Every structure is written in C-alpha cells, then in structure tokens.
Coordinates of C-alpha atoms in Angstrom, one line a residue:
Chain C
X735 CA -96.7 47.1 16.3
X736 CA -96.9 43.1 15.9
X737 CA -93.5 41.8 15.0
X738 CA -93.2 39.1 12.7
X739 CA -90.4 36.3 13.3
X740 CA -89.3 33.8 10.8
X741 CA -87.1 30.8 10.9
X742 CA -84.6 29.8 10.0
X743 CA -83.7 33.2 8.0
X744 CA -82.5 30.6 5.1
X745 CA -82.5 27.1 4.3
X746 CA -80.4 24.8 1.9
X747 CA -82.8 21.9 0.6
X748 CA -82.9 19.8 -2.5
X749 CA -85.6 18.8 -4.8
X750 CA -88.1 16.5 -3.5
X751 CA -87.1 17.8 0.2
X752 CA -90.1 18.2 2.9
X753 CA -89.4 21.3 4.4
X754 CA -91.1 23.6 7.0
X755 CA -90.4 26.8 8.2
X756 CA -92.2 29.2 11.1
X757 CA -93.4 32.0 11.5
X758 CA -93.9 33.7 14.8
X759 CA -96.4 36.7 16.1
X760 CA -95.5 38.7 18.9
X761 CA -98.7 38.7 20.3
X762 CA -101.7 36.8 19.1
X763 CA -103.1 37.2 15.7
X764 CA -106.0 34.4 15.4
X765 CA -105.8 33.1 11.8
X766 CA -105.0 36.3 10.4
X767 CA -101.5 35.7 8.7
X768 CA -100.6 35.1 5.0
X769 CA -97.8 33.1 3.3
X770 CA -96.3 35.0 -0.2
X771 CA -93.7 33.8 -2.3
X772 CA -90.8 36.1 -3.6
X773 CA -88.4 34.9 -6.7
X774 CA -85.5 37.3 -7.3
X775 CA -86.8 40.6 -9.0
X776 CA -90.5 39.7 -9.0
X777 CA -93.8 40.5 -7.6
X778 CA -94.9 38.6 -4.3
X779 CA -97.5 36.1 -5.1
X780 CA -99.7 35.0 -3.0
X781 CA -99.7 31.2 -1.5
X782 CA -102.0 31.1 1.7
X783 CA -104.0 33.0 3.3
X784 CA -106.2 33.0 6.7
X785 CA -103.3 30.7 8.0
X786 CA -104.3 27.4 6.0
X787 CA -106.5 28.4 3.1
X788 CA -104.6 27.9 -0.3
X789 CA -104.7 30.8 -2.6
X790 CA -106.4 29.6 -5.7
X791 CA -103.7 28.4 -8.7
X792 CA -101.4 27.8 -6.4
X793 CA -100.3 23.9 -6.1
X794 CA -101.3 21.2 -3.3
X795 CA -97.5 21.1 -2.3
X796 CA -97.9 23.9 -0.2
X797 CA -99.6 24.2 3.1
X798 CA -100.2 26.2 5.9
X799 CA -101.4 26.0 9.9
X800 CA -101.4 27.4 13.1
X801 CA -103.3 30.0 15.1
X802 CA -102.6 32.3 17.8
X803 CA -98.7 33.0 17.5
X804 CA -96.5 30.2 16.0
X805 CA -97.8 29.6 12.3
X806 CA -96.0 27.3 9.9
X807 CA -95.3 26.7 6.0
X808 CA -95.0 23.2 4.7
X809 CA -93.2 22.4 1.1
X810 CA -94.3 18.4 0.6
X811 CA -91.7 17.8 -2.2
X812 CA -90.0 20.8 -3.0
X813 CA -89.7 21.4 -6.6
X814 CA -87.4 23.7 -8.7
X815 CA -89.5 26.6 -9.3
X816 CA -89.6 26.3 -5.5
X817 CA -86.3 27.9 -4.6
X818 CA -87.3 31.2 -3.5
X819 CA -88.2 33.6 -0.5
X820 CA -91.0 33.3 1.9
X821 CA -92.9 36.0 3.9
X822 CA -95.8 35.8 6.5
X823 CA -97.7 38.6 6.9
X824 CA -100.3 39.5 9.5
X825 CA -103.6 41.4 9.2
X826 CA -104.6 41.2 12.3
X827 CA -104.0 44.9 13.5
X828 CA -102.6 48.2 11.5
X829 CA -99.6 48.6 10.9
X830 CA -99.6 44.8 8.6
X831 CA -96.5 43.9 9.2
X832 CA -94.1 41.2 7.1
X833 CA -91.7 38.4 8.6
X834 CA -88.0 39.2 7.6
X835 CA -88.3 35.9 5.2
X836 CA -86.9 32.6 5.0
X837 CA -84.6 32.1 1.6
X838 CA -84.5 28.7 0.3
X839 CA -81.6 27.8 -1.8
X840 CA -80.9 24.8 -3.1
X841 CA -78.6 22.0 -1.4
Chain R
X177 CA -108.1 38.4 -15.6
X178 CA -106.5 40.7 -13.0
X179 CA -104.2 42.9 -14.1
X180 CA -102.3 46.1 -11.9
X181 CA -100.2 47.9 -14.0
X182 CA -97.6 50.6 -12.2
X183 CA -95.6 53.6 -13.9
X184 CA -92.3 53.5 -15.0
X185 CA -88.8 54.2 -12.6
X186 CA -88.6 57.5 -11.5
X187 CA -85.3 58.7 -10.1
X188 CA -85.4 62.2 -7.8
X189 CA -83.3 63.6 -6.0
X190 CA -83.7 64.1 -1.5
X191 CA -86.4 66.6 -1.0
X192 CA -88.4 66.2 -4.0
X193 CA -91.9 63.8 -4.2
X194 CA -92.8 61.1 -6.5
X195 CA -96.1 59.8 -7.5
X196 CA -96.4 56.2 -8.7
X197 CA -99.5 54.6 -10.5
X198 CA -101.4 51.8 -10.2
X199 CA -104.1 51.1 -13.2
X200 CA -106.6 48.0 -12.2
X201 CA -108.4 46.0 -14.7
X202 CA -109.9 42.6 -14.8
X203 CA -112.5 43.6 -11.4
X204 CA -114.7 45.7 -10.4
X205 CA -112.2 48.1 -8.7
X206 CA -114.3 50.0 -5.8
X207 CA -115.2 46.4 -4.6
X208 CA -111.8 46.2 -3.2
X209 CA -108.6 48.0 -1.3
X210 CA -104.6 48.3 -3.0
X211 CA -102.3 48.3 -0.1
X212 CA -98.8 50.4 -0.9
X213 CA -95.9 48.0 0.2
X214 CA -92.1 48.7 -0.8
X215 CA -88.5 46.9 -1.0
X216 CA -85.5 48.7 -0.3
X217 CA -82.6 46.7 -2.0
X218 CA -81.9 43.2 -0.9
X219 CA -84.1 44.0 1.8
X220 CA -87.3 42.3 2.9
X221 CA -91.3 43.9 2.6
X222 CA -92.3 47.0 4.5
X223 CA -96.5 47.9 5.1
X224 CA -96.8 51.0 4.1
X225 CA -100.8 52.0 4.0
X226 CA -103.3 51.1 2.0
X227 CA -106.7 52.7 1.1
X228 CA -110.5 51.0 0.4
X229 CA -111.6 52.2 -2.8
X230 CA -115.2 51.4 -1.7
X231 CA -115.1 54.5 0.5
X232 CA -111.4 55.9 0.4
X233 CA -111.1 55.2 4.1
X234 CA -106.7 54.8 4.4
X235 CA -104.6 54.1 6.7
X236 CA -100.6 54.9 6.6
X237 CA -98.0 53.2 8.8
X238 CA -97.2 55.4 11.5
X239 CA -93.5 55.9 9.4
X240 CA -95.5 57.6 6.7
X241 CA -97.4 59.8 8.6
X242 CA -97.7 63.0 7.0
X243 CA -94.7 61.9 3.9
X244 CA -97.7 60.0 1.8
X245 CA -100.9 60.2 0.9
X246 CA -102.7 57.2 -1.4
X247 CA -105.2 58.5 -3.5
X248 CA -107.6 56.4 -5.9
X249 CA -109.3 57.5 -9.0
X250 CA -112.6 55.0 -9.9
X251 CA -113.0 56.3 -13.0
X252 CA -110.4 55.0 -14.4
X253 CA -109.4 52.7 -11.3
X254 CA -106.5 53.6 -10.8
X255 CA -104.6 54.2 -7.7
X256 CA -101.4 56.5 -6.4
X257 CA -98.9 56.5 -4.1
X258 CA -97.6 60.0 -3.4
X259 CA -94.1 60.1 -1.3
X260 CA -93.1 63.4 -0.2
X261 CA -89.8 64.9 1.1
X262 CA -88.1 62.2 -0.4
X263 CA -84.5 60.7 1.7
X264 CA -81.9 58.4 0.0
X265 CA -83.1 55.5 2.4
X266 CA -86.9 55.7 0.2
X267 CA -84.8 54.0 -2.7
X268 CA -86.8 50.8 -2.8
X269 CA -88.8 49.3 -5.2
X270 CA -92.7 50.5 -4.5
X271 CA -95.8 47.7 -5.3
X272 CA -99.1 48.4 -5.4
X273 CA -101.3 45.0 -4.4
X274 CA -105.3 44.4 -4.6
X275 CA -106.4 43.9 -0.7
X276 CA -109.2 41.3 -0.8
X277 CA -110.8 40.4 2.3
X278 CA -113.3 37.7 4.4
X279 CA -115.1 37.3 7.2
X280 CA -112.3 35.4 9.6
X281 CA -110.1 35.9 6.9
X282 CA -108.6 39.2 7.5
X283 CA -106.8 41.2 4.4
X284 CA -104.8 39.2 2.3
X285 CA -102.9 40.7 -1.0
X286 CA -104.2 38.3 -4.3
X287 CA -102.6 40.3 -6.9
X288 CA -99.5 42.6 -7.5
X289 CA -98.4 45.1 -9.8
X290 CA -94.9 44.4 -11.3
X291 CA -93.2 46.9 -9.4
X292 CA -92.1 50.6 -9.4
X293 CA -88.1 51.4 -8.8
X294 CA -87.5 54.7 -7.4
X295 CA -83.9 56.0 -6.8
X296 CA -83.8 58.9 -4.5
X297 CA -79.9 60.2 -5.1
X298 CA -78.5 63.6 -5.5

C-alpha cells in the first residue's frame, strides 16, 4: 500500500496568514493526489484534484502542486471559514489511501 | 444539483451486519463510481472500496476482504455498503462519495453524502 504523509499534523495561523502544508507519497504517484477539506462533523469536500486542478466552486485562495512524491497545499490569505482539516489522497493505485491530515487552528 | 443522500444511524451490536444507503440524484448515476470511505471517532479517513456503477466492477481494501460487499441499484441509483461480522472498532461514521474521473486525472471524490454513524456496542 502507498502511505500518505502530512505535515505538520497541525498548524496555528491567523487570518490573512499564507500557509502551506505537504503532503508526501511513499512511492511515486504522478499527479494523482487530491486535497479535501474537513470542518468538524461534516462531509469532506473537495478542493483540488490531479495535484493542481481546482475543484469547481471552490475559491482562488487555494492551490495545489507537485508531482511524483512531495505535493503541497497553499492557503494565500487564510480566511475564517478556513480553519479546518486537510487530507491528500492518492488515486494512483488500489488501496486509495488518505494523509493522516493537517488541522489548522487558529493563532 | 448533486445530491447523495445516506440512511439514518444504525447501532448493532459485535457480530451482527449493517447495510447503509446511498440515494444519488442530480446525474446520470451509471456514468460514474461511489467509493465507501469511513471515520472512526476523532480519527482521520480510511479507503474502504468503491464500485463503478457503469459495470459493477469493485474493488475492497484488502481490510474488507470478505466483511463487505457494495452493491448498487440503477434503478433507483442508489448504492449500499454491506458490513458484516461487525467489531466495536467499525464504530465510525460511514460516507458514501461520487468517484468522478479523467484522463491524467485519476479518481477524485466531487460529492459526499452527509454521513452514516454506526455504533457497534454490546
């Protein structure tokens, strides 16, 4: 199976912050690893896909790059509704498997 | 718009199965998979399988083998997720998700259902 690394595990930031976090395949995955949102008690949603493509809806804030094994996520001004967690996920190769997530509280 | 809808809790007790739906509107539901992925409490996502309702071609982490199946209905797109010999570690909250896919794109879960608790406990 393809682990899935994140860091940091959490992050204290405050509004308007840039931040970034990783994510990290344990073997190579081309472009096939997705960024999802998680607020406490909801549904996942969706925020890139493909490594760098942004999910329709979802706003110009957030982007995503990499290939291969080290991907990233990119808040540019981080704004309430943003405190949340974050999960990569790769398609790559059966089993799809999730990051452990990066929680981002605020400062 | 696109809409999954899941069944209500369900709370059983070790050794007994649960069934959880997932009713699709808003698409054209055989033009796309719903991938199975749960949440144990303050835990993070876990894969569990997902199935292509084009065809019905699944395939169940390795974990799962044999414990669920994932069954889809088109005529009245829905989907199931059946969990069998049920342990008090499958407590989690269950979501169903529509699998969309592209060339160079690889899956990639749009939308999700809101969620099905199930407490396993005796």
């Amino acid at each position: 199976d393809i682990q899935m690394t994140q860091s940091p595990s959490s992050l204290s930031a405050s509004v308007g912050d840039r931040v970034t976090f990783t994510c990290r395949a344990s073997q190579s995955i081309v472009n096939y690893l997705n960024w999802y949102q998680q607020k406490p008690g909801k549904a996942p949603n969706l925020l890139i896909y493909a490594a760098s493509i942004l999910e329709s809806g979802v706003p110009s804030r957030f982007s995503g790059s990499g290939y291969g094994t080290d991907f990233t996520l990119t808040i540019s001004g981080l704004q309430p509704e943003d405190f949340a967690t974050y999960y990569c996920q790769q398609s790559y190769s059966h089993p799809q498997t999730f990051g452990q997530g990066t929680k981002v509280d605020i400062k | 718009q696109v809409q999954l809808d899941q069944s209500g809790a369900e709370v059983k007790k070790p050794g007994a199965s649960v069934k959880v739906s997932c009713k699709a509107s808003g698409y054209t539901f055989a033009n796309y998979g719903i991938t199975w992925v749960r949440q144990a409490p303050g835990q993070g996502l876990e894969w569990m399988g997902w199935i292509s309702a084009f065809n019905g071609d699944t395939n169940y982490a390795q974990k799962f083998q044999g414990r669920v199946t994932m069954p889809t209905d088109t005529s009245t797109s829905t989907a199931y997720m059946e969990l069998r010999s049920l342990r008090s570690d499958d407590t989690a909250v269950y979501y169903c998700a529509r699998v969309s896919r592209g060339y160079g794109y690889g899956f990639y879960f749009d939308f999700w259902g809101q969620g099905t608790l199930v407490t396993v406990s005796s």
